[in-house]
PDB file of C-alpha atoms in Angstrom:
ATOM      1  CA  UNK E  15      34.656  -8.621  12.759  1.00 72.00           C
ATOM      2  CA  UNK E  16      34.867  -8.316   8.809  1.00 84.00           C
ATOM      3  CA  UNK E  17      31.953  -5.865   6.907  1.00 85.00           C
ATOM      4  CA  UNK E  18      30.593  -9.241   5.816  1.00 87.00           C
ATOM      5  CA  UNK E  19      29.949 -10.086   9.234  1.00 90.00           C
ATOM      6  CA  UNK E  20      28.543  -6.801  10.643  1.00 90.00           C
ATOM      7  CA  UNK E  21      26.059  -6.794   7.346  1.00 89.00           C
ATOM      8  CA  UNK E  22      25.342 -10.358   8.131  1.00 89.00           C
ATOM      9  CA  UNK E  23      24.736 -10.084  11.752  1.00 92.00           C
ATOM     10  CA  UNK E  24      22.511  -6.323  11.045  1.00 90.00           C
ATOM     11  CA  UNK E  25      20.395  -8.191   8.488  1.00 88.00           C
ATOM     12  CA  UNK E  26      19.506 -11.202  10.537  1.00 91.00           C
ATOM     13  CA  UNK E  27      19.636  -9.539  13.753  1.00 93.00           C
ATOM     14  CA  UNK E  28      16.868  -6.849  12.408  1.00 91.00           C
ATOM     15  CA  UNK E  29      14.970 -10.243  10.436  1.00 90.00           C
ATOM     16  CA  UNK E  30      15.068 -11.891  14.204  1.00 93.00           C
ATOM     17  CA  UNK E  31      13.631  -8.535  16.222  1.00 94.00           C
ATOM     18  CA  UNK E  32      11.064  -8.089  13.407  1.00 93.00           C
ATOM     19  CA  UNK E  33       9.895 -11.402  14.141  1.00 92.00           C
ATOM     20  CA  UNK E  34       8.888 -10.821  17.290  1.00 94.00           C
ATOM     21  CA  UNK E  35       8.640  -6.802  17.274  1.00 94.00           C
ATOM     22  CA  UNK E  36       4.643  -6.685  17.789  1.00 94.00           C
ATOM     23  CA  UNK E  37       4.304  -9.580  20.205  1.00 94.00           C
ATOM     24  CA  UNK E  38       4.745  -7.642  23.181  1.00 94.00           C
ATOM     25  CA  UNK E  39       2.295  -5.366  21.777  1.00 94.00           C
ATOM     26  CA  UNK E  40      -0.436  -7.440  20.965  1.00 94.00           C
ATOM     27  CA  UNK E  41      -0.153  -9.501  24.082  1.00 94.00           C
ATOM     28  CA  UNK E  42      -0.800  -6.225  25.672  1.00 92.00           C
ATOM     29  CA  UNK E  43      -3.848  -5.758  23.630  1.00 92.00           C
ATOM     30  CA  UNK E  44      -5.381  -9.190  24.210  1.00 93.00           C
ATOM     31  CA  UNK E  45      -4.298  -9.358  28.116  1.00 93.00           C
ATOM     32  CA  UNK E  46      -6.164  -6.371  28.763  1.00 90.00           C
ATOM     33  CA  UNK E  47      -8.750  -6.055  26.201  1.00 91.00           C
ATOM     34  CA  UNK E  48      -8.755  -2.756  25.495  1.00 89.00           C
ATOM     35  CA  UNK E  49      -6.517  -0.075  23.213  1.00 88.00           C
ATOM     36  CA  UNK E  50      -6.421   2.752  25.394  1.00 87.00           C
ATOM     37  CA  UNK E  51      -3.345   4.559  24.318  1.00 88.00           C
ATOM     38  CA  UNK E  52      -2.422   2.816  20.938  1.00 91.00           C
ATOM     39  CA  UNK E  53      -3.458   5.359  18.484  1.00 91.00           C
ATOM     40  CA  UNK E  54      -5.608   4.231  15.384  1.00 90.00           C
ATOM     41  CA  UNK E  55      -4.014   7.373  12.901  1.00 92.00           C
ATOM     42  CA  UNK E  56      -0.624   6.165  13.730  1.00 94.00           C
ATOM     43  CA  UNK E  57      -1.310   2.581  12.560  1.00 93.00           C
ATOM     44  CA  UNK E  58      -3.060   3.271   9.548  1.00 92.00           C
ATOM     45  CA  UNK E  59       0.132   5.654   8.666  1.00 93.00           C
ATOM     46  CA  UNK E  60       2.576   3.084  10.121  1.00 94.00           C
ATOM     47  CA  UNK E  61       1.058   0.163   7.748  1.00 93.00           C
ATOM     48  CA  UNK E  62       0.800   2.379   4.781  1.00 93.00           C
ATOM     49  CA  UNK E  63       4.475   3.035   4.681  1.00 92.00           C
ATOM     50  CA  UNK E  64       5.603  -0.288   5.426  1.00 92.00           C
ATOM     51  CA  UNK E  65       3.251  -1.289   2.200  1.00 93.00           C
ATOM     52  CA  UNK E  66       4.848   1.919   0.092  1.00 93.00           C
ATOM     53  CA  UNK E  67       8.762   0.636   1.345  1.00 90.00           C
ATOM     54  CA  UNK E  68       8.425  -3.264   0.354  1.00 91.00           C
ATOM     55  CA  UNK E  69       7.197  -2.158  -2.691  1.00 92.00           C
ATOM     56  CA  UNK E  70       9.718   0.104  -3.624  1.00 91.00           C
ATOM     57  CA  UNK E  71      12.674  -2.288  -2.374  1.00 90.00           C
ATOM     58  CA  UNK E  72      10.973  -5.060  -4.550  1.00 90.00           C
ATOM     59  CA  UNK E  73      10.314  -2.458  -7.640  1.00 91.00           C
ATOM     60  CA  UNK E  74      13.812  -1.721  -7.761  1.00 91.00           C
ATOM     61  CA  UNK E  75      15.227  -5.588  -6.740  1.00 89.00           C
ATOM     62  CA  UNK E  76      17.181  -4.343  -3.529  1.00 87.00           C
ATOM     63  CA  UNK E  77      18.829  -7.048  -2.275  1.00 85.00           C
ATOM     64  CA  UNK E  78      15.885  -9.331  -0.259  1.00 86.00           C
ATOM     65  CA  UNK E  79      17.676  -9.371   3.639  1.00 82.00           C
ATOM     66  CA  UNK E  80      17.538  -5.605   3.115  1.00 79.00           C
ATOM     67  CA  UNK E  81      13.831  -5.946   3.532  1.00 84.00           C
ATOM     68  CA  UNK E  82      12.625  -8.937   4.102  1.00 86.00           C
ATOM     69  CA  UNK E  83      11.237  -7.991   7.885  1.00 90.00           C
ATOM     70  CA  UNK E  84       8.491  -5.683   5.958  1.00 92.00           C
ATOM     71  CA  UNK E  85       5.916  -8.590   4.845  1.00 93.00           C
ATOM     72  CA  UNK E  86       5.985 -10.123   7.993  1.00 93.00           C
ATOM     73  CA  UNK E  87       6.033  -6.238   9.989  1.00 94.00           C
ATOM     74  CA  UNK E  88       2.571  -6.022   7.588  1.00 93.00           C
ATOM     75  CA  UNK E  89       0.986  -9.270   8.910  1.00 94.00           C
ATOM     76  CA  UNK E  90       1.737  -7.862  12.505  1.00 95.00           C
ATOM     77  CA  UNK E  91       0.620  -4.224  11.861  1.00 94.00           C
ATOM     78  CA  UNK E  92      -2.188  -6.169  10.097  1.00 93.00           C
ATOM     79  CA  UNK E  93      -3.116  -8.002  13.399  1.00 93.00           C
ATOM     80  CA  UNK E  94      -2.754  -5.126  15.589  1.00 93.00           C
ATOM     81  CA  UNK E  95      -5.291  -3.063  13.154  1.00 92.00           C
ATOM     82  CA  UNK E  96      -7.630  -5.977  13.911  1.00 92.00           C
ATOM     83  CA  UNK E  97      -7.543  -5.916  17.701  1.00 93.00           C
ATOM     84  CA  UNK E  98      -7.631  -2.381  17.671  1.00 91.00           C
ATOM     85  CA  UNK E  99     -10.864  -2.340  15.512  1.00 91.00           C
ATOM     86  CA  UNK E 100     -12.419  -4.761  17.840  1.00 91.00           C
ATOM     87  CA  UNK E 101     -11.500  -3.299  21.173  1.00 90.00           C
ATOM     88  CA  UNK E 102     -12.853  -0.129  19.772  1.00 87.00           C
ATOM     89  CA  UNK E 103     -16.325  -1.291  18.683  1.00 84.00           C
ATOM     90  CA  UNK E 104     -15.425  -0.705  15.034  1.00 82.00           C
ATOM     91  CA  UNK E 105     -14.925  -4.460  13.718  1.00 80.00           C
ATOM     92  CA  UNK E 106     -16.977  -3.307  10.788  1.00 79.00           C
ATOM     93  CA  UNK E 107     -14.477  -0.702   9.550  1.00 82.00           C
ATOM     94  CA  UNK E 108     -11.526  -3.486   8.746  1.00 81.00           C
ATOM     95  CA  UNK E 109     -12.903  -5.034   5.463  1.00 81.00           C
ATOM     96  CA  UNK E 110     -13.048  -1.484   3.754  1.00 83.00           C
ATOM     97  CA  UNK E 111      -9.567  -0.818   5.221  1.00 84.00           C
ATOM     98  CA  UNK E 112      -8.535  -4.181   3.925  1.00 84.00           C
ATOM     99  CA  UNK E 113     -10.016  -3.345   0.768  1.00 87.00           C
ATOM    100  CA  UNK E 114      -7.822   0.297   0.401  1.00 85.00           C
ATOM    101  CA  UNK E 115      -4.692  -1.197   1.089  1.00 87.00           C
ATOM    102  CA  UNK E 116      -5.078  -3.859  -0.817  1.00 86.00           C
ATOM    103  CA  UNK E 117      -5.874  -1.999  -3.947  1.00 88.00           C
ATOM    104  CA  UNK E 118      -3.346   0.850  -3.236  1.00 85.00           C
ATOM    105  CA  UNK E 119      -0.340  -1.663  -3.293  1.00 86.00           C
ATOM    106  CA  UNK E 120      -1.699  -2.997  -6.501  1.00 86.00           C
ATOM    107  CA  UNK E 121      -1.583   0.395  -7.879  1.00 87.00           C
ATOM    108  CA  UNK E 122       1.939   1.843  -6.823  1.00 88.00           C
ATOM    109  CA  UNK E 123       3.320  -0.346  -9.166  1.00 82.00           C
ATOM    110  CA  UNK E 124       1.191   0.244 -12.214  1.00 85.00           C
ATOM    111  CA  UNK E 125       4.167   3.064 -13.156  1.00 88.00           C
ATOM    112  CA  UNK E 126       7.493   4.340 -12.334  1.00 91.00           C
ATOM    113  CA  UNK E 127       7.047   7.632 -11.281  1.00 91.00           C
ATOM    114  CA  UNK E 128       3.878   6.220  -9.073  1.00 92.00           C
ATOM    115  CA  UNK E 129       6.355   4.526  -6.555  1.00 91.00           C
ATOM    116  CA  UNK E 130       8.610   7.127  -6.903  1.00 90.00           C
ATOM    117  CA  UNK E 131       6.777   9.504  -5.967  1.00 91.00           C
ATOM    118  CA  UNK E 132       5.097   7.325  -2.780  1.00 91.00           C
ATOM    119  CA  UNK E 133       8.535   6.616  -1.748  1.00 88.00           C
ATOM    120  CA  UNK E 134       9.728  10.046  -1.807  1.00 87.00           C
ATOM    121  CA  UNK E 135       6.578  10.382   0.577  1.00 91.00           C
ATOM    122  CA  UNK E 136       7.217   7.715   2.687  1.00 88.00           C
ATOM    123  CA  UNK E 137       9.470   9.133   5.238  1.00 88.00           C
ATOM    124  CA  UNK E 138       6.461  11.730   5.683  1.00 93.00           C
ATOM    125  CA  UNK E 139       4.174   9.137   5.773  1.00 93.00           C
ATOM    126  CA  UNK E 140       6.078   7.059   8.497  1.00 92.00           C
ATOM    127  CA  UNK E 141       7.470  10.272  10.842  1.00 94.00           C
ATOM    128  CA  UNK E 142       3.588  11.010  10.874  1.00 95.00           C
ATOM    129  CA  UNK E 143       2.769   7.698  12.193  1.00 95.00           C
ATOM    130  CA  UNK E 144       5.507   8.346  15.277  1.00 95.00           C
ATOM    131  CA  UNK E 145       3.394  11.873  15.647  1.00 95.00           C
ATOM    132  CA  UNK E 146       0.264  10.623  15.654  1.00 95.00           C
ATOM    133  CA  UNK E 147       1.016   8.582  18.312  1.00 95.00           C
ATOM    134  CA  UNK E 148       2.974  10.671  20.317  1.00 95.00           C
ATOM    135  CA  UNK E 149       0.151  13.172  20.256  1.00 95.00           C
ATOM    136  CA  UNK E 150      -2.173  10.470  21.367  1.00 93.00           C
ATOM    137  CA  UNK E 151       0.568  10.097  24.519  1.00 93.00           C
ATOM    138  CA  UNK E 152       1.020  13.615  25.249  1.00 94.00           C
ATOM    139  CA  UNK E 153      -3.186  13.875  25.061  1.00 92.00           C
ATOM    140  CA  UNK E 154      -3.970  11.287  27.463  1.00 88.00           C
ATOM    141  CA  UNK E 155      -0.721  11.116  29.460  1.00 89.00           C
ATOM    142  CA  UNK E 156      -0.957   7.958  30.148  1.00 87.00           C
ATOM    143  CA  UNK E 157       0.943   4.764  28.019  1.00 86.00           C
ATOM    144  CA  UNK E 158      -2.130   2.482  28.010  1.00 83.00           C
ATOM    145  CA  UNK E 159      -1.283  -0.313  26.419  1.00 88.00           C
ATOM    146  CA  UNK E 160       1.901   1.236  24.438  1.00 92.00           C
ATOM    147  CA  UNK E 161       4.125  -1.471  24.849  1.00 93.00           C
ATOM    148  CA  UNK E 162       7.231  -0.240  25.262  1.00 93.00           C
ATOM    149  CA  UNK E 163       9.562  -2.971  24.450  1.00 94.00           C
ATOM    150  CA  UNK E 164       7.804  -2.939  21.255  1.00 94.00           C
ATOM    151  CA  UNK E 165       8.730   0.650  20.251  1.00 95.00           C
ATOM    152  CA  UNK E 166      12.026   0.069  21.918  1.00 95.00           C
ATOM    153  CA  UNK E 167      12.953  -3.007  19.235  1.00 95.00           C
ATOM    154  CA  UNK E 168      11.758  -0.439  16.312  1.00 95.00           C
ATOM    155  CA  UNK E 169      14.821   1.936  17.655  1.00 95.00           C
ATOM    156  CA  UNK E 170      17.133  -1.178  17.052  1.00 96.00           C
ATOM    157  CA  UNK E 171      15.864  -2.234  13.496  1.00 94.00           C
ATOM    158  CA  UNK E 172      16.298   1.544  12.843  1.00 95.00           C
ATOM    159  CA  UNK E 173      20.035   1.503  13.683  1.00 95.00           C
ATOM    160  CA  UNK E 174      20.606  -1.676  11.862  1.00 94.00           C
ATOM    161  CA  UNK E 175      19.105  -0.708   8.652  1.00 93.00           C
ATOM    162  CA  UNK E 176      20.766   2.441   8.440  1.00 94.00           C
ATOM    163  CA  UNK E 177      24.311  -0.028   9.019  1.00 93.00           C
ATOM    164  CA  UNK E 178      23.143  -1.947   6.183  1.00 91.00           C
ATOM    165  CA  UNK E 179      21.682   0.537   3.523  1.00 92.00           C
ATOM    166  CA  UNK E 180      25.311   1.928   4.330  1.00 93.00           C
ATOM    167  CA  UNK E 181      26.681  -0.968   3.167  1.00 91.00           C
ATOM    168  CA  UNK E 182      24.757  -1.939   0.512  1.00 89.00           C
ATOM    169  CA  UNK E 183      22.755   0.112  -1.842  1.00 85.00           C
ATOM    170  CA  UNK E 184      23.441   4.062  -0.070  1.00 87.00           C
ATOM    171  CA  UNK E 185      20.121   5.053  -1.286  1.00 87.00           C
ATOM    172  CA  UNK E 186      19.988   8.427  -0.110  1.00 89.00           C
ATOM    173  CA  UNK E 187      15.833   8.260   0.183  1.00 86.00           C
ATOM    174  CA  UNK E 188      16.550   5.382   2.286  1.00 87.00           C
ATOM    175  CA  UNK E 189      19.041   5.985   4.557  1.00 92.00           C
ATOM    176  CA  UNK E 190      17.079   9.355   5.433  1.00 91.00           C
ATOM    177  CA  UNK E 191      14.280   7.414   6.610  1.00 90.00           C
ATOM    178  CA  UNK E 192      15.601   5.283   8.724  1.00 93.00           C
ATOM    179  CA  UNK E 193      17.652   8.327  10.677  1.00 95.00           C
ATOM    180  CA  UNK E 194      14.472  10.058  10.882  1.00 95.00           C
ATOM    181  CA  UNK E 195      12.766   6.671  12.210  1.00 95.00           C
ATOM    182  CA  UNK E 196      15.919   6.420  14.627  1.00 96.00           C
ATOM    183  CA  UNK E 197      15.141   9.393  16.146  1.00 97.00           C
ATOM    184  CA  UNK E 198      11.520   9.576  16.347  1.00 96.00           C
ATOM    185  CA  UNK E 199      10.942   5.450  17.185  1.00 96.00           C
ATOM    186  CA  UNK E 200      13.548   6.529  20.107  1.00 96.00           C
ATOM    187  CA  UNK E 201      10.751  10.073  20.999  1.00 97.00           C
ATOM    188  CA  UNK E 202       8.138   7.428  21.169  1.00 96.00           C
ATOM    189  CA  UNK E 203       9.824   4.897  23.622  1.00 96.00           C
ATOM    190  CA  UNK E 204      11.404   7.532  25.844  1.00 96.00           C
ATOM    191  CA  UNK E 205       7.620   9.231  26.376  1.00 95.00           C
ATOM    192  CA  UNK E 206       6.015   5.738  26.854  1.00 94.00           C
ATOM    193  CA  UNK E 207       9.047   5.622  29.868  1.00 94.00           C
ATOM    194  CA  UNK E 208       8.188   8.727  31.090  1.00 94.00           C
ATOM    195  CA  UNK E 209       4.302   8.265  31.492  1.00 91.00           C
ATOM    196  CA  UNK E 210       4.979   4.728  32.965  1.00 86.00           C
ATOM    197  CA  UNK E 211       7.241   6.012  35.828  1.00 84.00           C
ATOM    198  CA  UNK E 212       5.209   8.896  36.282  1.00 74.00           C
ATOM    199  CA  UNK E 213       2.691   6.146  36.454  1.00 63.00           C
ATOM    200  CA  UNK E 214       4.079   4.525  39.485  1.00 58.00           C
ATOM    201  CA  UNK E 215       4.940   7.575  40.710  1.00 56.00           C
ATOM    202  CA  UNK E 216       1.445   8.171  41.718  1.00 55.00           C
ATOM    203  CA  UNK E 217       0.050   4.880  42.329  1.00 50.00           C
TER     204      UNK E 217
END
């Protein structure tokens, strides 16, 4: 297989999973109307530096398959923020969070140094999304709702996009965060294992 082909095959592969990456998740959600276990911190953080990446990648004309997954890993997150809201009582709170992120992707591109500077906090930004909900794991012990095969596709689009920043641009800013994502989106699925087995386990 050529580079052409593995770069091909990465971006469209990662564009197909991305697709579908919060389906099994929001199934989940809906089939048993609640959120236990999804934690509300680690979506927030999760959306914010998806909004913070696409806008960087676009700022600076990346080429699009590179990131085209984000918008529609936005409209997902987007969803899942929703459900979340409303299976938590707190419908209410989503037009003033639709509001804020709104208005703070407007402004990271008013200047330069402003995306610069969110980008060079994104990787922050997204490891504390894993965090937040691996704390919310280790708190209840207990997966809820985590889908697994969700956070389980994130560890793939990881792998791919650090094959294709390779190839293409080798922004070092990048590259870091999606080895940092690697490794934490793989923390995440291998606890959400662990608390189902030990699920079944006692059951």
């Amino acid at each position: 297989m050529s580079a052409d082909q593995v770069l091909h095959f990465a971006n469209f592969s990662t564009l197909f999973v991305c697709l579908v990456l919060k389906f099994p998740q929001i199934f989940a959600l809906i089939s048993a109307k609640s959120s236990r276990g999804i934690s509300l911190k680690s979506l927030l953080l999760e959306l914010t530096g998806f909004i913070v990446f696409l806008s960087y990648q676009s700022y600076y004309e990346y080429p699009l398959p590179t990131y085209l997954e984000y918008p529609i890993l936005i409209a997902q997150d987007a969803i899942l923020l929703l459900l979340v809201f409303y299976y938590n009582g707190n419908l209410s709170h989503c037009l003033l969070a639709a509001v804020l992120f709104v208005a703070g992707w407007h402004l990271l591109t008013v200047q330069k140094w402003i995306i610069d500077l969110a980008m060079s906090l994104c990787t922050f930004i997204s490891a504390a999304s894993k965090f937040a909900q691996l704390q919310c794991l280790w708190e209840t012990r207990d997966a809820g709702q985590v889908s697994a095969l969700t956070w389980g596709m994130a560890l793939y689009t990881s792998l791919t996009r650090i094959v294709t920043t390779l190839m293409t641009t080798g922004d070092f800013q990048v590259l870091a965060r999606f080895i940092i994502m690697l490794l934490l989106n793989g923390w995440v699925t291998a606890t959400i294992v662990y608390y189902r087995r030990g699920g079944k386990k006692q059951e």
